[in-house]
Amino acid sequence: MFDKHDKEAPQATAAIFRVQGNTAITQVPITTTNHPAQNHQSTTPLVKAEISTNNISRKSIAKDDIMIETLTSEQAASHEVVPCTHQLRTNLEEGLTTAEATRRRQYHGYNEFDVGEEEPIYKKYLEQFQNPLILLLLASAFVSIIMKQYDDAISITVAVVIVVTVGFVQGRNVVDMFTIGVSLAVAAIPEGLPIVVAVTLAIGVMRMAKRRAVVKKMPAVETLGCVTVICSDKTGTLTKNEMTAQSIATPEGKLAEITGIGYSPDGGVVQYQGELVQQWSHPEFARIIEAGIVCNNATIEADKLIGQPTEGAIVVLAKKAQLEGVRTQYKRLREMPFSSETKWMGVQCADTQGQTVYFIK
């Protein structure tokens, strides 16, 4: 301790920090000048300066009895300036001394970062293919090749290459690029677009209905909006929807002409080489007419057709050949209706003698 009459402050020549409990004790060897009232010289008296270290969390590392104090920025900011500067062995005005900087550099080493070798570009590009989504797409392309769907395989491969390349150039992850692509696709299609399209097509259907045109499928209205010329056949569309048989051809090459128009048999006849074909005068033509009238579901009453126009034309033909009564000679047992797949109609009948007869049209 110093006498209160000492006029000169001690000058520290060295410092050693030791920690005891929660108190940092600084022991400073000093050299003092001779006091007139005292004839002795204190060569190495120790002055103890206590610095409270409560609530200061620091990491102290000892080397050669030298304590290396470390504080985080948050810890240093929460305490007073002077204790922090003492702990960190620095000066607010001059900073670290050359000796302190040298000591720290010898202990910690130079403030350098370890920089490894730069990874080749091709490796960075190939790393993009390690994403599970990209691997799944490549597997789909491989399956398409096995199934000989080369167009799909090429499309998938090109899409993967584009996504990976863009992601590599922009430095983004493949998943991020895929998410961005989906987001752009969603943003490009307005949420209310389907409703607007449906309403627009419905308005087009209503306009067509006012012109007596029935539209069964709304997308057809969109197609009609781009049409400049409409071509249509006239059979049953622009006329009376009536059909007339004009000739009969046999497997032997015989051809009979039929006169008359419409569903009225008046004035109409069947002729073969100038001869009238009536009832069974010409069996080759009569059998054809018989099959057509028996295998038939149409009827004509007061020149009005009940049934299909094609079958109605055959009924009128039978009347012109005076064979309309043939249908009453058979009892229908079974019917195989006409279909677009088979393109024929058949009936199973029993004649007056009970024998089974089949007719196909």
Short mmCIF file of C-alpha atoms in Angstrom, two decimals:
data_model
loop_
_atom_site.label_atom_id
_atom_site.label_comp_id
_atom_site.label_asym_id
_atom_site.label_seq_id
_atom_site.Cartn_x
_atom_site.Cartn_y
_atom_site.Cartn_z
CA MET A 1 0.00 0.00 0.00
CA PHE A 2 1.15 3.59 -0.57
CA ASP A 3 1.52 6.18 2.09
CA LYS A 4 -0.91 9.04 1.81
CA HIS A 5 2.05 11.43 1.61
CA ASP A 6 3.38 9.88 -1.57
CA LYS A 7 3.33 12.46 -4.31
CA GLU A 8 4.16 10.32 -7.23
CA ALA A 9 1.90 7.56 -8.51
CA PRO A 10 3.49 4.19 -9.06
CA GLN A 11 4.30 3.22 -12.57
CA ALA A 12 3.38 -0.33 -13.61
CA THR A 13 6.02 -2.28 -15.41
CA ALA A 14 4.19 -5.62 -15.77
CA ALA A 15 0.75 -7.07 -15.14
CA ILE A 16 -0.60 -10.53 -14.41
CA PHE A 17 -4.35 -11.21 -14.28
CA ARG A 18 -5.67 -13.94 -12.04
CA VAL A 19 -9.30 -14.79 -11.35
CA GLN A 20 -10.52 -15.66 -7.88
CA GLY A 21 -14.22 -16.42 -7.69
CA ASN A 22 -16.17 -13.49 -9.15
CA THR A 23 -13.33 -10.99 -8.61
CA ALA A 24 -10.53 -10.27 -11.03
CA ILE A 25 -7.44 -9.39 -8.98
CA THR A 26 -4.76 -7.42 -10.75
CA GLN A 27 -1.32 -7.65 -9.17
CA VAL A 28 0.95 -4.95 -10.48
CA PRO A 29 4.65 -4.91 -9.55
CA ILE A 30 5.69 -1.24 -9.28
CA THR A 31 8.80 0.78 -8.56
CA THR A 32 8.47 3.87 -6.33
CA THR A 33 10.76 6.84 -5.71
CA ASN A 34 12.44 7.56 -2.36
CA HIS A 35 10.32 9.51 0.10
CA PRO A 36 12.09 12.08 2.26
CA ALA A 37 10.61 10.63 5.38
CA GLN A 38 11.56 7.10 4.52
CA ASN A 39 15.03 5.72 3.74
CA HIS A 40 13.93 2.58 2.03
CA GLN A 41 12.99 1.69 -1.48
CA SER A 42 10.18 -0.65 -2.27
CA THR A 43 11.42 -2.61 -5.18
CA THR A 44 8.45 -4.84 -5.86
CA PRO A 45 5.44 -3.86 -3.80
CA LEU A 46 2.13 -5.21 -5.07
CA VAL A 47 -0.99 -3.17 -5.54
CA LYS A 48 -4.22 -5.13 -5.66
CA ALA A 49 -6.96 -3.64 -7.78
CA GLU A 50 -10.24 -5.46 -7.65
CA ILE A 51 -12.53 -5.37 -10.70
CA SER A 52 -15.96 -6.85 -10.27
CA THR A 53 -16.68 -9.48 -12.87
CA ASN A 54 -20.17 -10.35 -11.79
CA ASN A 55 -22.43 -11.31 -14.69
CA ILE A 56 -19.49 -11.12 -17.13
CA SER A 57 -19.19 -14.38 -19.05
CA ARG A 58 -15.81 -14.69 -20.68
CA LYS A 59 -13.42 -17.38 -21.86
CA SER A 60 -9.98 -17.20 -20.27
CA ILE A 61 -7.13 -19.17 -21.78
CA ALA A 62 -3.75 -19.30 -20.04
CA LYS A 63 -0.43 -19.63 -21.77
CA ASP A 64 2.86 -18.98 -20.02
CA ASP A 65 0.91 -17.39 -17.11
CA ILE A 66 -0.65 -14.90 -19.52
CA MET A 67 -4.47 -14.75 -19.50
CA ILE A 68 -6.17 -14.23 -22.86
CA GLU A 69 -9.45 -12.45 -22.16
CA THR A 70 -12.33 -12.75 -24.63
CA LEU A 71 -15.72 -11.06 -24.54
CA THR A 72 -18.57 -11.14 -26.99
CA SER A 73 -19.91 -7.89 -28.40
CA GLU A 74 -23.16 -8.29 -26.46
CA GLN A 75 -21.33 -8.91 -23.19
CA ALA A 76 -19.03 -5.95 -23.70
CA ALA A 77 -21.92 -3.64 -24.57
CA SER A 78 -23.78 -4.50 -21.36
CA HIS A 79 -20.98 -3.39 -19.03
CA GLU A 80 -18.99 -0.30 -18.27
CA VAL A 81 -16.19 0.85 -20.49
CA VAL A 82 -13.29 0.84 -18.06
CA PRO A 83 -13.66 -2.77 -16.82
CA CYS A 84 -13.97 -3.96 -20.39
CA THR A 85 -10.83 -2.14 -21.50
CA HIS A 86 -8.91 -3.59 -18.57
CA GLN A 87 -10.07 -7.08 -19.36
CA LEU A 88 -9.25 -6.77 -23.02
CA ARG A 89 -5.89 -5.03 -22.39
CA THR A 90 -6.59 -2.16 -24.69
CA ASN A 91 -6.69 1.60 -24.62
CA LEU A 92 -9.61 3.76 -25.59
CA GLU A 93 -7.40 6.30 -27.34
CA GLU A 94 -4.47 4.33 -28.73
CA GLY A 95 -5.90 0.83 -28.97
CA LEU A 96 -3.69 -2.21 -28.60
CA THR A 97 -0.02 -1.70 -28.06
CA THR A 98 2.49 -3.22 -30.43
CA ALA A 99 3.59 -5.69 -27.77
CA GLU A 100 0.02 -6.78 -27.06
CA ALA A 101 -0.73 -7.17 -30.76
CA THR A 102 2.45 -9.22 -31.20
CA ARG A 103 1.58 -11.40 -28.20
CA ARG A 104 -1.91 -12.07 -29.51
CA ARG A 105 -0.64 -12.79 -33.00
CA GLN A 106 1.85 -15.29 -31.59
CA TYR A 107 -0.87 -16.96 -29.54
CA HIS A 108 -3.82 -16.91 -31.99
CA GLY A 109 -1.96 -16.69 -35.24
CA TYR A 110 -2.68 -14.40 -38.15
CA ASN A 111 -6.26 -13.39 -38.84
CA GLU A 112 -6.58 -15.40 -42.02
CA PHE A 113 -9.28 -17.56 -43.53
CA ASP A 114 -8.63 -21.01 -44.89
CA VAL A 115 -9.65 -20.97 -48.54
CA GLY A 116 -9.83 -24.32 -50.26
CA GLU A 117 -9.46 -25.03 -53.92
CA GLU A 118 -12.30 -23.74 -56.07
CA GLU A 119 -14.67 -26.45 -57.20
CA PRO A 120 -14.72 -27.01 -60.98
CA ILE A 121 -17.68 -25.59 -62.88
CA TYR A 122 -18.76 -28.94 -64.31
CA LYS A 123 -19.06 -30.39 -60.79
CA LYS A 124 -21.28 -27.49 -59.75
CA TYR A 125 -23.44 -28.10 -62.81
CA LEU A 126 -23.71 -31.84 -62.17
CA GLU A 127 -24.67 -31.22 -58.54
CA GLN A 128 -27.91 -29.69 -59.83
CA PHE A 129 -28.99 -33.17 -60.98
CA GLN A 130 -28.82 -34.57 -57.44
CA ASN A 131 -32.20 -33.10 -56.58
CA PRO A 132 -34.90 -35.80 -56.08
CA LEU A 133 -37.32 -33.97 -58.37
CA ILE A 134 -34.81 -33.91 -61.23
CA LEU A 135 -33.95 -37.57 -60.69
CA LEU A 136 -37.66 -38.43 -60.82
CA LEU A 137 -38.08 -36.60 -64.12
CA LEU A 138 -35.03 -38.32 -65.58
CA ALA A 139 -36.46 -41.67 -64.49
CA SER A 140 -39.70 -40.79 -66.28
CA ALA A 141 -37.74 -39.99 -69.42
CA PHE A 142 -35.95 -43.35 -69.18
CA VAL A 143 -39.28 -45.19 -68.81
CA SER A 144 -40.61 -43.30 -71.84
CA ILE A 145 -37.64 -44.51 -73.88
CA ILE A 146 -38.31 -48.10 -72.80
CA MET A 147 -41.95 -47.73 -73.87
CA LYS A 148 -40.77 -46.24 -77.19
CA GLN A 149 -42.43 -42.90 -76.46
CA TYR A 150 -39.51 -40.92 -77.75
CA ASP A 151 -41.39 -37.63 -78.04
CA ASP A 152 -42.20 -37.62 -74.32
CA ALA A 153 -38.64 -38.63 -73.43
CA ILE A 154 -37.16 -35.79 -75.49
CA SER A 155 -39.62 -33.25 -74.05
CA ILE A 156 -38.86 -34.25 -70.45
CA THR A 157 -35.10 -34.24 -71.02
CA VAL A 158 -35.14 -30.82 -72.67
CA ALA A 159 -37.26 -29.40 -69.84
CA VAL A 160 -34.86 -30.79 -67.22
CA VAL A 161 -31.81 -29.37 -69.01
CA ILE A 162 -33.44 -25.94 -69.29
CA VAL A 163 -34.41 -25.85 -65.60
CA VAL A 164 -30.99 -27.06 -64.43
CA THR A 165 -29.14 -24.63 -66.71
CA VAL A 166 -31.18 -21.62 -65.64
CA GLY A 167 -30.76 -22.59 -62.00
CA PHE A 168 -26.99 -22.98 -62.46
CA VAL A 169 -26.60 -19.63 -64.23
CA GLN A 170 -28.67 -17.76 -61.65
CA GLY A 171 -27.12 -19.65 -58.76
CA ARG A 172 -30.46 -20.88 -57.48
CA ASN A 173 -31.52 -24.26 -56.19
CA VAL A 174 -33.44 -26.48 -58.57
CA VAL A 175 -36.39 -26.69 -56.19
CA ASP A 176 -36.48 -22.88 -55.98
CA MET A 177 -36.45 -22.64 -59.77
CA PHE A 178 -39.29 -25.18 -59.99
CA THR A 179 -41.27 -23.21 -57.40
CA ILE A 180 -40.70 -19.99 -59.34
CA GLY A 181 -41.86 -21.67 -62.55
CA VAL A 182 -45.05 -22.92 -60.93
CA SER A 183 -45.67 -19.49 -59.41
CA LEU A 184 -45.28 -17.80 -62.79
CA ALA A 185 -47.62 -20.33 -64.39
CA VAL A 186 -50.25 -19.70 -61.71
CA ALA A 187 -49.83 -15.95 -62.00
CA ALA A 188 -50.16 -16.07 -65.78
CA ILE A 189 -53.61 -17.72 -65.55
CA PRO A 190 -56.11 -15.45 -63.77
CA GLU A 191 -58.25 -17.13 -61.15
CA GLY A 192 -61.49 -15.99 -62.76
CA LEU A 193 -60.55 -17.02 -66.31
CA PRO A 194 -62.64 -20.26 -66.38
CA ILE A 195 -65.73 -18.37 -65.24
CA VAL A 196 -65.23 -15.65 -67.84
CA VAL A 197 -64.79 -18.24 -70.60
CA ALA A 198 -67.91 -20.16 -69.54
CA VAL A 199 -70.04 -17.00 -69.45
CA THR A 200 -68.74 -15.87 -72.84
CA LEU A 201 -69.52 -19.23 -74.45
CA ALA A 202 -72.97 -19.26 -72.84
CA ILE A 203 -73.72 -15.88 -74.42
CA GLY A 204 -72.66 -17.31 -77.77
CA VAL A 205 -75.00 -20.28 -77.31
CA MET A 206 -77.90 -17.94 -76.60
CA ARG A 207 -77.19 -15.92 -79.73
CA MET A 208 -77.08 -19.09 -81.82
CA ALA A 209 -80.38 -20.23 -80.28
CA LYS A 210 -82.03 -17.00 -81.40
CA ARG A 211 -81.03 -17.96 -84.95
CA ARG A 212 -82.54 -21.43 -84.51
CA ALA A 213 -79.20 -23.18 -84.17
CA VAL A 214 -78.90 -25.70 -81.35
CA VAL A 215 -75.41 -25.95 -79.85
CA LYS A 216 -74.88 -29.09 -77.76
CA LYS A 217 -71.29 -28.34 -76.74
CA MET A 218 -70.25 -24.83 -75.74
CA PRO A 219 -66.67 -25.09 -77.11
CA ALA A 220 -68.27 -25.40 -80.57
CA VAL A 221 -69.28 -21.74 -80.27
CA GLU A 222 -65.62 -20.76 -80.00
CA THR A 223 -64.90 -22.70 -83.19
CA LEU A 224 -67.80 -21.07 -85.01
CA GLY A 225 -66.36 -17.68 -84.12
CA CYS A 226 -63.40 -18.43 -86.41
CA VAL A 227 -65.48 -19.88 -89.28
CA THR A 228 -66.08 -17.88 -92.45
CA VAL A 229 -67.79 -20.53 -94.63
CA ILE A 230 -70.04 -23.41 -93.49
CA CYS A 231 -70.41 -26.39 -95.83
CA SER A 232 -73.19 -28.92 -95.18
CA ASP A 233 -74.96 -31.74 -97.02
CA LYS A 234 -78.56 -31.11 -97.99
CA THR A 235 -80.03 -34.51 -97.10
CA GLY A 236 -82.44 -33.97 -94.28
CA THR A 237 -80.68 -30.80 -93.21
CA LEU A 238 -81.77 -28.06 -95.57
CA THR A 239 -84.68 -29.95 -97.18
CA LYS A 240 -87.77 -31.80 -95.89
CA ASN A 241 -85.78 -34.58 -94.22
CA GLU A 242 -87.27 -37.14 -96.61
CA MET A 243 -85.37 -39.92 -98.37
CA THR A 244 -86.38 -41.86 -101.50
CA ALA A 245 -85.04 -45.13 -102.89
CA GLN A 246 -84.03 -44.62 -106.54
CA SER A 247 -82.64 -48.02 -107.60
CA ILE A 248 -82.18 -51.66 -106.59
CA ALA A 249 -79.02 -53.65 -107.42
CA THR A 250 -78.71 -57.43 -107.17
CA PRO A 251 -75.51 -59.46 -106.65
CA GLU A 252 -75.83 -60.59 -110.27
CA GLY A 253 -75.49 -57.00 -111.45
CA LYS A 254 -79.14 -56.37 -112.32
CA LEU A 255 -80.35 -52.83 -111.71
CA ALA A 256 -83.99 -51.73 -111.33
CA GLU A 257 -85.02 -48.09 -111.49
CA ILE A 258 -87.53 -46.53 -109.09
CA THR A 259 -89.61 -43.46 -109.82
CA GLY A 260 -91.44 -41.09 -107.50
CA ILE A 261 -90.31 -38.66 -104.80
CA GLY A 262 -91.18 -38.50 -101.13
CA TYR A 263 -93.15 -40.79 -98.91
CA SER A 264 -96.17 -40.99 -101.20
CA PRO A 265 -96.26 -44.13 -103.40
CA ASP A 266 -98.57 -42.49 -105.90
CA GLY A 267 -97.03 -42.27 -109.37
CA GLY A 268 -94.04 -44.34 -108.42
CA VAL A 269 -93.08 -47.68 -109.99
CA VAL A 270 -90.21 -50.15 -110.05
CA GLN A 271 -88.92 -50.98 -113.52
CA TYR A 272 -86.35 -53.42 -114.83
CA GLN A 273 -85.52 -53.12 -118.51
CA GLY A 274 -88.91 -51.53 -119.16
CA GLU A 275 -90.87 -54.12 -117.20
CA LEU A 276 -92.72 -53.37 -113.98
CA VAL A 277 -91.50 -55.14 -110.88
CA GLN A 278 -94.65 -56.04 -108.95
CA GLN A 279 -94.93 -58.58 -106.17
CA TRP A 280 -92.88 -61.67 -107.21
CA SER A 281 -92.62 -61.02 -110.93
CA HIS A 282 -88.90 -60.67 -110.48
CA PRO A 283 -87.87 -62.81 -107.46
CA GLU A 284 -84.32 -61.41 -107.32
CA PHE A 285 -85.69 -57.94 -106.61
CA ALA A 286 -88.60 -59.18 -104.49
CA ARG A 287 -86.30 -60.96 -102.00
CA ILE A 288 -84.31 -57.76 -101.49
CA ILE A 289 -87.49 -55.77 -100.91
CA GLU A 290 -88.81 -58.52 -98.59
CA ALA A 291 -85.70 -58.38 -96.38
CA GLY A 292 -85.89 -54.59 -96.29
CA ILE A 293 -89.55 -54.45 -95.24
CA VAL A 294 -89.48 -57.30 -92.69
CA CYS A 295 -86.27 -56.00 -91.07
CA ASN A 296 -87.86 -52.59 -90.56
CA ASN A 297 -89.46 -50.63 -87.71
CA ALA A 298 -90.80 -47.61 -89.64
CA THR A 299 -94.41 -46.98 -90.65
CA ILE A 300 -96.05 -44.38 -92.87
CA GLU A 301 -99.49 -43.05 -92.07
CA ALA A 302 -101.10 -40.34 -94.22
CA ASP A 303 -97.76 -39.70 -95.91
CA LYS A 304 -96.20 -39.05 -92.49
CA LEU A 305 -93.18 -41.06 -91.45
CA ILE A 306 -92.87 -42.63 -88.02
CA GLY A 307 -89.31 -43.88 -87.69
CA GLN A 308 -85.98 -43.41 -89.45
CA PRO A 309 -85.88 -41.76 -92.92
CA THR A 310 -83.83 -44.64 -94.36
CA GLU A 311 -86.35 -47.25 -93.26
CA GLY A 312 -89.21 -45.01 -94.44
CA ALA A 313 -87.76 -45.00 -97.97
CA ILE A 314 -87.77 -48.84 -97.96
CA VAL A 315 -91.40 -48.92 -96.79
CA VAL A 316 -92.40 -46.67 -99.73
CA LEU A 317 -90.40 -48.94 -102.09
CA ALA A 318 -92.37 -51.98 -100.85
CA LYS A 319 -95.63 -50.16 -101.51
CA LYS A 320 -94.55 -49.28 -105.06
CA ALA A 321 -93.73 -52.97 -105.67
CA GLN A 322 -96.97 -54.06 -103.97
CA LEU A 323 -95.07 -56.03 -101.33
CA GLU A 324 -96.03 -54.05 -98.22
CA GLY A 325 -98.15 -56.98 -96.95
CA VAL A 326 -95.13 -59.31 -96.72
CA ARG A 327 -94.33 -58.03 -93.23
CA THR A 328 -97.56 -59.50 -91.86
CA GLN A 329 -96.56 -63.00 -92.99
CA TYR A 330 -93.75 -63.20 -90.40
CA LYS A 331 -93.81 -63.12 -86.62
CA ARG A 332 -90.79 -61.36 -85.16
CA LEU A 333 -89.10 -63.33 -82.39
CA ARG A 334 -85.95 -61.37 -81.81
CA GLU A 335 -84.28 -58.19 -83.02
CA MET A 336 -80.62 -57.18 -83.25
CA PRO A 337 -80.79 -53.37 -83.55
CA PHE A 338 -78.54 -51.34 -85.82
CA SER A 339 -75.37 -49.89 -84.30
CA SER A 340 -72.52 -47.79 -85.59
CA GLU A 341 -70.08 -50.57 -84.67
CA THR A 342 -71.77 -53.45 -86.53
CA LYS A 343 -73.46 -51.29 -89.21
CA TRP A 344 -76.29 -53.80 -89.73
CA MET A 345 -79.68 -54.77 -88.31
CA GLY A 346 -81.06 -58.29 -88.00
CA VAL A 347 -84.34 -59.94 -87.00
CA GLN A 348 -85.33 -63.51 -86.19
CA CYS A 349 -88.83 -64.39 -87.42
CA ALA A 350 -91.15 -67.36 -87.78
CA ASP A 351 -93.11 -67.83 -91.02
CA THR A 352 -96.65 -69.15 -91.37
CA GLN A 353 -95.36 -72.72 -91.16
CA GLY A 354 -93.45 -72.06 -87.93
CA GLN A 355 -90.01 -72.20 -89.54
CA THR A 356 -87.36 -69.77 -88.30
CA VAL A 357 -86.15 -67.22 -90.82
CA TYR A 358 -83.44 -64.57 -90.39
CA PHE A 359 -83.37 -61.26 -92.22
CA ILE A 360 -80.41 -58.88 -92.17
CA LYS A 361 -80.37 -55.33 -93.47
#
